PDB file of C-alpha atoms in Angstrom:
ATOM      1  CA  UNK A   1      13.011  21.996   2.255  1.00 50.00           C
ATOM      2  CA  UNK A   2      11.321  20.307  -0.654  1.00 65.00           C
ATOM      3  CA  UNK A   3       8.234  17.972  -0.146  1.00 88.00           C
ATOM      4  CA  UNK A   4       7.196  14.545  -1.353  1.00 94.00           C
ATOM      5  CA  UNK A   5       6.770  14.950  -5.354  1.00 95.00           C
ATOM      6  CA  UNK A   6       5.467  11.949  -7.600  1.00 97.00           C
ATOM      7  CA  UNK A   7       5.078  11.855 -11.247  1.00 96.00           C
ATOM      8  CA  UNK A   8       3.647  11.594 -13.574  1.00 97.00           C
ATOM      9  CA  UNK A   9       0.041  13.196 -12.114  1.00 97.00           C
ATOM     10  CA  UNK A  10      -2.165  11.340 -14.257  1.00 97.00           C
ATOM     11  CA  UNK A  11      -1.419   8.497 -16.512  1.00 96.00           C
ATOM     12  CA  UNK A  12      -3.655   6.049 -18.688  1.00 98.00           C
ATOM     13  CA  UNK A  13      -2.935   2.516 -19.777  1.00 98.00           C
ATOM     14  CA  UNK A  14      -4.211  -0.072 -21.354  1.00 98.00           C
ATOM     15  CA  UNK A  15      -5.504  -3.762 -19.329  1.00 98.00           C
ATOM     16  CA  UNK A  16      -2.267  -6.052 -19.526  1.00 98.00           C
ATOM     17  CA  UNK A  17       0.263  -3.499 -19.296  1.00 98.00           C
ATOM     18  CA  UNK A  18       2.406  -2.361 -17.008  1.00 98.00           C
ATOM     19  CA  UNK A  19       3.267   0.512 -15.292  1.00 98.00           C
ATOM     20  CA  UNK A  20       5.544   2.504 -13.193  1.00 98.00           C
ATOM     21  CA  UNK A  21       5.031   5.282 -10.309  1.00 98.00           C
ATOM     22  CA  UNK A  22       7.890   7.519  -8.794  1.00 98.00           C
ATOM     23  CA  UNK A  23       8.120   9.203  -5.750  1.00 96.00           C
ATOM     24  CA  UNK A  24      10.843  11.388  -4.141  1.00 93.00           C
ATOM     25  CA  UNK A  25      10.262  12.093  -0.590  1.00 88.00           C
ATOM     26  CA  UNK A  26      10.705  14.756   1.621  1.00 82.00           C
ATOM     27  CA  UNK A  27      14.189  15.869   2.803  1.00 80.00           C
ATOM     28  CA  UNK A  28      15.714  13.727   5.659  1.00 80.00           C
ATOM     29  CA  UNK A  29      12.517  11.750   5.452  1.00 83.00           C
ATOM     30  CA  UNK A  30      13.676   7.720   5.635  1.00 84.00           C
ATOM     31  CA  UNK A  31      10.437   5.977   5.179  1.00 88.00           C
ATOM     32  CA  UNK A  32       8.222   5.799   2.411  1.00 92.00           C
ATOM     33  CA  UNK A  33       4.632   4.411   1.575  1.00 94.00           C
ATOM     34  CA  UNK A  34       2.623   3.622  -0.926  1.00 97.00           C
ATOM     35  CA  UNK A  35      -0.834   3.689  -0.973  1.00 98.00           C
ATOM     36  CA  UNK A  36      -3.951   3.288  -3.393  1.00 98.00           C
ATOM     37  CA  UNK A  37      -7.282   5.674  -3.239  1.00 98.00           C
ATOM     38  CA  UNK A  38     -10.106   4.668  -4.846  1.00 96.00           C
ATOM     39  CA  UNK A  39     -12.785   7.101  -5.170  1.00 93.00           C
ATOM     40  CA  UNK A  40     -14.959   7.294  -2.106  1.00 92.00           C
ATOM     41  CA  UNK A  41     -12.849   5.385   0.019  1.00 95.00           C
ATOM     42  CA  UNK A  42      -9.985   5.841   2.789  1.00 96.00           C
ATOM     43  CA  UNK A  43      -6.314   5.115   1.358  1.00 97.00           C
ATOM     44  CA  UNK A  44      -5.810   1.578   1.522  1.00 97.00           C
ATOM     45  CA  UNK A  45      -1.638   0.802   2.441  1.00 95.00           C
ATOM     46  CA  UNK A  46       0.427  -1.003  -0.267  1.00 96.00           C
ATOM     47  CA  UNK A  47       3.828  -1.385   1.315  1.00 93.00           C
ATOM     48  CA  UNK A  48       6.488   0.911   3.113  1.00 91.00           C
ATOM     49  CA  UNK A  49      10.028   1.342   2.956  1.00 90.00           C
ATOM     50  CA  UNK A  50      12.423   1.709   5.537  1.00 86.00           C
ATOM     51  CA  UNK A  51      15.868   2.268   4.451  1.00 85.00           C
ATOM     52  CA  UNK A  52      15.712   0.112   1.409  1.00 88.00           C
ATOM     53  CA  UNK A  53      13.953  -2.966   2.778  1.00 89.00           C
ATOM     54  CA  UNK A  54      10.236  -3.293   3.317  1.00 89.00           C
ATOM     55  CA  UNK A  55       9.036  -3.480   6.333  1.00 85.00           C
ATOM     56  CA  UNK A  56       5.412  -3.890   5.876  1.00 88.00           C
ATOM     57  CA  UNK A  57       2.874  -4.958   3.012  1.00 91.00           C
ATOM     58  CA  UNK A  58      -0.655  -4.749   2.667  1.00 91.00           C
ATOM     59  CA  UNK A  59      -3.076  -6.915   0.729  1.00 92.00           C
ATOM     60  CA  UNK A  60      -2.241  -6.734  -1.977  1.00 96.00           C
ATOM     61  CA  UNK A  61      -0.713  -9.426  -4.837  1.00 97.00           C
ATOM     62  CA  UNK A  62       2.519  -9.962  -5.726  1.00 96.00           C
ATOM     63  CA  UNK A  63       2.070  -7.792  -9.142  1.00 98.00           C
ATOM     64  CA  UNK A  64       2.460  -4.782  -7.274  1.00 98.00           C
ATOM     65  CA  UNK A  65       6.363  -4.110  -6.368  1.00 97.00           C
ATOM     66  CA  UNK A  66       8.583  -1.291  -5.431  1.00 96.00           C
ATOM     67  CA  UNK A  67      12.093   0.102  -4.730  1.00 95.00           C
ATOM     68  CA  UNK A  68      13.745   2.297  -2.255  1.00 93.00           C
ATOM     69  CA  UNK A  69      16.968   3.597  -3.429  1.00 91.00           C
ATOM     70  CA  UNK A  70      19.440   4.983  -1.383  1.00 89.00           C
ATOM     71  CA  UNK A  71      18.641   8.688  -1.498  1.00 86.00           C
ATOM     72  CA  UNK A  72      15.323   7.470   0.184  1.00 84.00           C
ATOM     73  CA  UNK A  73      13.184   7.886  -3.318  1.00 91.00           C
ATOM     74  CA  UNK A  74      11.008   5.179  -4.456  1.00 96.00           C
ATOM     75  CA  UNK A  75       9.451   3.402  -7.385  1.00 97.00           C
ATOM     76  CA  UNK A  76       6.133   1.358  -7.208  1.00 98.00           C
ATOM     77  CA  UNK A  77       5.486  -1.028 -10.404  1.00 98.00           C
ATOM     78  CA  UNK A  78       2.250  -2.824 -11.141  1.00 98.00           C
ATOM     79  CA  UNK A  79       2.198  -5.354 -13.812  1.00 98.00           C
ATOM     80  CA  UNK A  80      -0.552  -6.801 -15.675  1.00 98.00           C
ATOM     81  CA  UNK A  81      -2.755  -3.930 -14.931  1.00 98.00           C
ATOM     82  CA  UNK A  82      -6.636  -4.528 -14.649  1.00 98.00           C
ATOM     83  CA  UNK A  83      -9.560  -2.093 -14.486  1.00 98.00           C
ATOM     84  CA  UNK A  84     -10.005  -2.010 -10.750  1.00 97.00           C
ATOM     85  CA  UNK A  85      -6.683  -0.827 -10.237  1.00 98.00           C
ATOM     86  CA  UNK A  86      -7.749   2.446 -11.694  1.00 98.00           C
ATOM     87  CA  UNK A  87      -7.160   4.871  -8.650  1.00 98.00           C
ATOM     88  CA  UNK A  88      -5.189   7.551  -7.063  1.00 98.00           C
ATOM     89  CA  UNK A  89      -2.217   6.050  -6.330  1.00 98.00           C
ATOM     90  CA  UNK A  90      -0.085   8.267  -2.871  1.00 98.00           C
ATOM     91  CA  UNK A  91       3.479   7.788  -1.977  1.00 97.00           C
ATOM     92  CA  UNK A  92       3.838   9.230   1.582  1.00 94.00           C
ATOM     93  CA  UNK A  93       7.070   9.945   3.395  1.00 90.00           C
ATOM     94  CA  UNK A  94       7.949   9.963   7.250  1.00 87.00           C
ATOM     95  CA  UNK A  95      10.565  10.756   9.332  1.00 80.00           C
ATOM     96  CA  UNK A  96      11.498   8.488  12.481  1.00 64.00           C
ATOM     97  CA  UNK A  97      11.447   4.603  11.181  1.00 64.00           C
ATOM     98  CA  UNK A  98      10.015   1.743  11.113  1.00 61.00           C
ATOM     99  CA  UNK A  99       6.729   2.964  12.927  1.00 69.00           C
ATOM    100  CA  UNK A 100       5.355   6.377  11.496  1.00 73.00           C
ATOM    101  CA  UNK A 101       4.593   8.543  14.625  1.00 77.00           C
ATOM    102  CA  UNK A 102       4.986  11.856  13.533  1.00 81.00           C
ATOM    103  CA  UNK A 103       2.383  11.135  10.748  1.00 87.00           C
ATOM    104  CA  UNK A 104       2.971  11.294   6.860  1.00 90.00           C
ATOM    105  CA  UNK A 105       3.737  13.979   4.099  1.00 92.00           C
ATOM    106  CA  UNK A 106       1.921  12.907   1.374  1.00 95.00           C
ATOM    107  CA  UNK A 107       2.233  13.396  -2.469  1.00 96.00           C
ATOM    108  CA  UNK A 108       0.047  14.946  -4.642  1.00 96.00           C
ATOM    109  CA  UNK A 109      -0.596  11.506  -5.855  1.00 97.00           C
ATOM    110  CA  UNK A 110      -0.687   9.718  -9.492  1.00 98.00           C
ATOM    111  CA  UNK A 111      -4.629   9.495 -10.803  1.00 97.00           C
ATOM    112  CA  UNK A 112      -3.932   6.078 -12.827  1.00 98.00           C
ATOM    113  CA  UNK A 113      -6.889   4.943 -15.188  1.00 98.00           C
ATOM    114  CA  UNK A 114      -6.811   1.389 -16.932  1.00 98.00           C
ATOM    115  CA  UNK A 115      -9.240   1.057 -19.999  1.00 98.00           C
TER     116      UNK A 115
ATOM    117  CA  UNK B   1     -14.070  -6.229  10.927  1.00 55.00           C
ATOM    118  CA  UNK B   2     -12.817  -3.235   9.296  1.00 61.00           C
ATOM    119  CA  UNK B   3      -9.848  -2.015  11.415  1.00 91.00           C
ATOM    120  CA  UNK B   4     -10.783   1.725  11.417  1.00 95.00           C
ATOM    121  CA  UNK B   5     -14.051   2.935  11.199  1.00 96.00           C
ATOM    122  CA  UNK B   6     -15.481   6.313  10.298  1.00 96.00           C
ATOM    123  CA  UNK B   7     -19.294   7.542   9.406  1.00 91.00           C
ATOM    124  CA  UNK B   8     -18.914   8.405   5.649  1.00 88.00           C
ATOM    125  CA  UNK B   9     -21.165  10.886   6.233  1.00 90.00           C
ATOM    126  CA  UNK B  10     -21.716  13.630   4.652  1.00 96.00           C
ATOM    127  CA  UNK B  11     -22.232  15.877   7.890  1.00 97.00           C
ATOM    128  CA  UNK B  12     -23.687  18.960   7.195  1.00 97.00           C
ATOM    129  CA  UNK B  13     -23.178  21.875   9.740  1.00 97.00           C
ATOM    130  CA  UNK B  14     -23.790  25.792   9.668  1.00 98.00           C
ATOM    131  CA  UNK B  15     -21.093  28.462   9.803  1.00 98.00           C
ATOM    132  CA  UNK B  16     -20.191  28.490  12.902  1.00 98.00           C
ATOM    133  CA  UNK B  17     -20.919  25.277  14.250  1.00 98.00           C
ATOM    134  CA  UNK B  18     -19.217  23.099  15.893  1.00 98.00           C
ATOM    135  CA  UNK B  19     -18.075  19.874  13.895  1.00 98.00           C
ATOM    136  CA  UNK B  20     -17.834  16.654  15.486  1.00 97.00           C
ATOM    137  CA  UNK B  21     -15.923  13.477  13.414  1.00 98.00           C
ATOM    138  CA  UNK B  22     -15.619  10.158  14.984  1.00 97.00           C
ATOM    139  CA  UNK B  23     -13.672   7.124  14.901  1.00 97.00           C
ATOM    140  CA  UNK B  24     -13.405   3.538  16.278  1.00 97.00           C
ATOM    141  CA  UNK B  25     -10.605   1.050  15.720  1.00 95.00           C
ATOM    142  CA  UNK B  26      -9.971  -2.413  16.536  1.00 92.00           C
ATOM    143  CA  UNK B  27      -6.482  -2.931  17.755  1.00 88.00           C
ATOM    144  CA  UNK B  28      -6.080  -2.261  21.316  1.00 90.00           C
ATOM    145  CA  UNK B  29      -2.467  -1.939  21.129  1.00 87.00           C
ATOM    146  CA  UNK B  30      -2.686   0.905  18.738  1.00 89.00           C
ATOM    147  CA  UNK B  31      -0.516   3.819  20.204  1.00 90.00           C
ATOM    148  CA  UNK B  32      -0.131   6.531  17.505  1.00 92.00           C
ATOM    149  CA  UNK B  33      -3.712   8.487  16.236  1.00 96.00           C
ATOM    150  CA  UNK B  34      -3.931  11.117  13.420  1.00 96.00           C
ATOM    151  CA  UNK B  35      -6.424  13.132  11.863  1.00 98.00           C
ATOM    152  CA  UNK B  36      -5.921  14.159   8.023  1.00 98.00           C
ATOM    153  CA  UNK B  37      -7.988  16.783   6.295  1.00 98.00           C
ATOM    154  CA  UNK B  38      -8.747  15.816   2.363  1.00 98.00           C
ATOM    155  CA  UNK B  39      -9.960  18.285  -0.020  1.00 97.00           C
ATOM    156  CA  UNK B  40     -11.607  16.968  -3.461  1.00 95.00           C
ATOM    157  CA  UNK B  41      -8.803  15.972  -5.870  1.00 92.00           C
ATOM    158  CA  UNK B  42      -6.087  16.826  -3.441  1.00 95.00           C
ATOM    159  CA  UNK B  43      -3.924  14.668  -1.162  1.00 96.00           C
ATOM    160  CA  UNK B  44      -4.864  14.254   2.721  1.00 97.00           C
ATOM    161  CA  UNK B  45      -2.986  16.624   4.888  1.00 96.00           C
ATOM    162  CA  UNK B  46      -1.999  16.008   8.636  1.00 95.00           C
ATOM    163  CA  UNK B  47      -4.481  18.075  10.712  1.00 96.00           C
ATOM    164  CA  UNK B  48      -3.379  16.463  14.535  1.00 95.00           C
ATOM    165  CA  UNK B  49      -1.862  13.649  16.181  1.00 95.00           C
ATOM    166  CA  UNK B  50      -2.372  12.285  19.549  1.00 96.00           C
ATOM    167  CA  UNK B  51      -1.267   9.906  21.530  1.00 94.00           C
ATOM    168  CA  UNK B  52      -2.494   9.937  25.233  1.00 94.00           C
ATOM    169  CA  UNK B  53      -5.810   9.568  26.642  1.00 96.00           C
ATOM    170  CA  UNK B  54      -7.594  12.636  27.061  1.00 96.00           C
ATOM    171  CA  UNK B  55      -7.792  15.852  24.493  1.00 97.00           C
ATOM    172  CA  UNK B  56      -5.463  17.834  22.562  1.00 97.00           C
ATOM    173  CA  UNK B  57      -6.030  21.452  21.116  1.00 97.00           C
ATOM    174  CA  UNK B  58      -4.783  23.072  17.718  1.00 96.00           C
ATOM    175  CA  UNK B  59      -6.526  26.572  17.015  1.00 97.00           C
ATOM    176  CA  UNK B  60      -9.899  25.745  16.498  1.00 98.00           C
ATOM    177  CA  UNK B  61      -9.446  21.959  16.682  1.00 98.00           C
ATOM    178  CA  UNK B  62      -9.477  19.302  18.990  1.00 98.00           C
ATOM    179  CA  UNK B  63      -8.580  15.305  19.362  1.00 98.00           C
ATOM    180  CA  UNK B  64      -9.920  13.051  21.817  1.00 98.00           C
ATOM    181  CA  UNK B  65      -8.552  10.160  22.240  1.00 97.00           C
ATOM    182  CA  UNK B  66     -10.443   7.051  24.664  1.00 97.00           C
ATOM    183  CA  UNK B  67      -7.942   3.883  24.708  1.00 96.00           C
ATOM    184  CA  UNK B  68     -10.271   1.774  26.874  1.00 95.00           C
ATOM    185  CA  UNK B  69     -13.447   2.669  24.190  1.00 95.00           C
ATOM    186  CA  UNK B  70     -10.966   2.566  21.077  1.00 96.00           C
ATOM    187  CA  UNK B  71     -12.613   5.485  19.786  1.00 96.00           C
ATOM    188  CA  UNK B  72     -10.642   8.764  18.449  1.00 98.00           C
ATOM    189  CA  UNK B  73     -12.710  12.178  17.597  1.00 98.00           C
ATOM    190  CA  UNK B  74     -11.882  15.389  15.895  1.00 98.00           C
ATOM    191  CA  UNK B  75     -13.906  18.491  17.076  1.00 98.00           C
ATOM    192  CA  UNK B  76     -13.865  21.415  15.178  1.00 98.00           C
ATOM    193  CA  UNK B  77     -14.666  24.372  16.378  1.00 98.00           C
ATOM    194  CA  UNK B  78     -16.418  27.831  14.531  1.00 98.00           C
ATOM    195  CA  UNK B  79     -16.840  25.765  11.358  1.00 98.00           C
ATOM    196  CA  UNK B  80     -15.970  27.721   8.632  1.00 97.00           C
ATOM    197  CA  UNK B  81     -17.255  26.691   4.407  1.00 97.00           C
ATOM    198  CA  UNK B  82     -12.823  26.587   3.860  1.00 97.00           C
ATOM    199  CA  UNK B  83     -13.632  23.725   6.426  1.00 98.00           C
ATOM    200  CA  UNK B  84     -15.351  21.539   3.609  1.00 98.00           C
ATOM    201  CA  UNK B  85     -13.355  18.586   2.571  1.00 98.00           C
ATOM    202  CA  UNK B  86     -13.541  14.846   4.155  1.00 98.00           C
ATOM    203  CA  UNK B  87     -11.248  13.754   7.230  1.00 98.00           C
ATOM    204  CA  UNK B  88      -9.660  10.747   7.616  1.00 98.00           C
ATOM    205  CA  UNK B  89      -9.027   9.181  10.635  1.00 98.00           C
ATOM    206  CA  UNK B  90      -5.806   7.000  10.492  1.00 97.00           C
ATOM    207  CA  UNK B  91      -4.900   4.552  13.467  1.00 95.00           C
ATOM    208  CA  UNK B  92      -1.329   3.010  13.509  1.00 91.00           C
ATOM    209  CA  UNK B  93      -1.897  -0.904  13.840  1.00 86.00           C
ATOM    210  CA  UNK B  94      -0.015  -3.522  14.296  1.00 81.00           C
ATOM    211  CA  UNK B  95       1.487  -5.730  10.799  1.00 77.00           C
ATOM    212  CA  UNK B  96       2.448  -8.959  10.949  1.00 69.00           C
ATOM    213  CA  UNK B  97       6.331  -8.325  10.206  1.00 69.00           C
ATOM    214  CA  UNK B  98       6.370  -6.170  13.876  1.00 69.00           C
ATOM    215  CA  UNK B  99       5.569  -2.677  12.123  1.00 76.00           C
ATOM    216  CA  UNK B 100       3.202  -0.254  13.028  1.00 80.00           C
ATOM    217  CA  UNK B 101       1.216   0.749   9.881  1.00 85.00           C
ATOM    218  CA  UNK B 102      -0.735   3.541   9.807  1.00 90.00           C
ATOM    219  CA  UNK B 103      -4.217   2.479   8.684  1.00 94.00           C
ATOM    220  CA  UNK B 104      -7.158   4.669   7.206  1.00 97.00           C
ATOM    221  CA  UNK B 105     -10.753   4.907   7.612  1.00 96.00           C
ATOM    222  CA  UNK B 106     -13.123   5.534   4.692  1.00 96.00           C
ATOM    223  CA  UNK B 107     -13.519   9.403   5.964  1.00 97.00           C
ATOM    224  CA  UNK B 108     -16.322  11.547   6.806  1.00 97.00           C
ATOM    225  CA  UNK B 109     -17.404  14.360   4.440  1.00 97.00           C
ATOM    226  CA  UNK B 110     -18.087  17.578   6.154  1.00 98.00           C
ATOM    227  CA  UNK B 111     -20.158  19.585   4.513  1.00 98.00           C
ATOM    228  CA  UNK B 112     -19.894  23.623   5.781  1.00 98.00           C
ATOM    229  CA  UNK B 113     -23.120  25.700   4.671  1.00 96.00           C
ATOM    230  CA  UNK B 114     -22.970  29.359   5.108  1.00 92.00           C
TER     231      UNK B 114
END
């Protein structure tokens, strides 16, 4: 049984651009989140996946968007990047649906820096 | 009104001790609780999970969880320095679109001193 793997682990971009995060989640697992981390603070929820469609979204604007695909992995893209969304950025995977009650498996996470 | 509230801490306790992390949260129809341990420059872990009143044991830890106070603890028993990370409490609340999303507290820093 493999567990929830993102890449890359650490990435830098410039202000403007844009970037993407991938996640593969755990096996059988059928939900996936997304969530940022900046330092100090508790992870704050992006959006989750539940067989392809999302199901829930945090606040947060429209330039941050993501996939589920049909083997249950999952993209998360943020356009027009600006310095505060330098942070850790999790993809976490669960197993029963639309409400995570069994808890999550998270990632080892992307460390994302904007200059 | 921050949903999920935890001490940031850091609490310091000797080897040995036992640790005590607490939690409040403001949705009263929250049903699922978890406690994640987070070492420095690692991912959170899941430590526990409870979901009725009352206390639940793992080895040398223990939830509490007090629907009517909306407060969730971790207690954690002959504290040991490998203990040393910060926990985050996480509280499944309610999202507009009918899902329960599992939202995070700041964490507490525990800080194990031999």
């Amino acid at each position: 049984e493999t567990g929830v793997t993102q890449s890359p682990t650490h990435l830098i971009k410039t202000r403007g651009q844009q970037v993407t995060l991938r996640c593969s989640s755990q096996s059988g697992h059928n939900t996936v989140s997304w969530y940022q981390q900046a330092l100090g603070q508790g992870p704050q929820f992006i959006f989750q996946y539940y067989r392809e469609e999302e199901n829930g979204r945090g606040n947060f604007p429209p330039r941050f968007s993501g996939l589920q695909f049909p083997n249950y992995s999952s993209e998360l893209n943020v356009n027009a990047l600006e310095l505060d969304d330098s942070a850790l950025y999790l993809c976490a995977s669960s197993l029963r649906g639309r409400e995570v009650i069994d808890g999550y498996t998270f990632g080892s996470g992307t460390r994302l820096t904007v200059v | 009104q921050k949903e999920v509230e935890q001490n940031s801490g850091p609490l310091s306790v000797p080897e040995g001790a036992i640790a005590s992390l607490n939690c409040t949260y403001s949705d009263r129809g929250s049903q699922s609780f978890f406690w994640y341990r987070q070492y420095s420059g690692k991912s959170p872990e899941l430590i526990m999970s409870i979901y009725s009143n009352g206390d639940k044991e793992d080895g040398r830890f223990t939830a509490q969880l007090n629907k009517a106070s909306q407060y969730v603890s971790l207690l954690i028993r002959d504290s040991q320095p490998s203990d040393s990370a910060t926990y985050l409490c996480a509280v499944n609340i309610y999202e507009r679109r009918g899902s329960y999303i599992p939202t995070f507290g700041r964490g507490t820093s525990l800080i194990v001193h031999p």
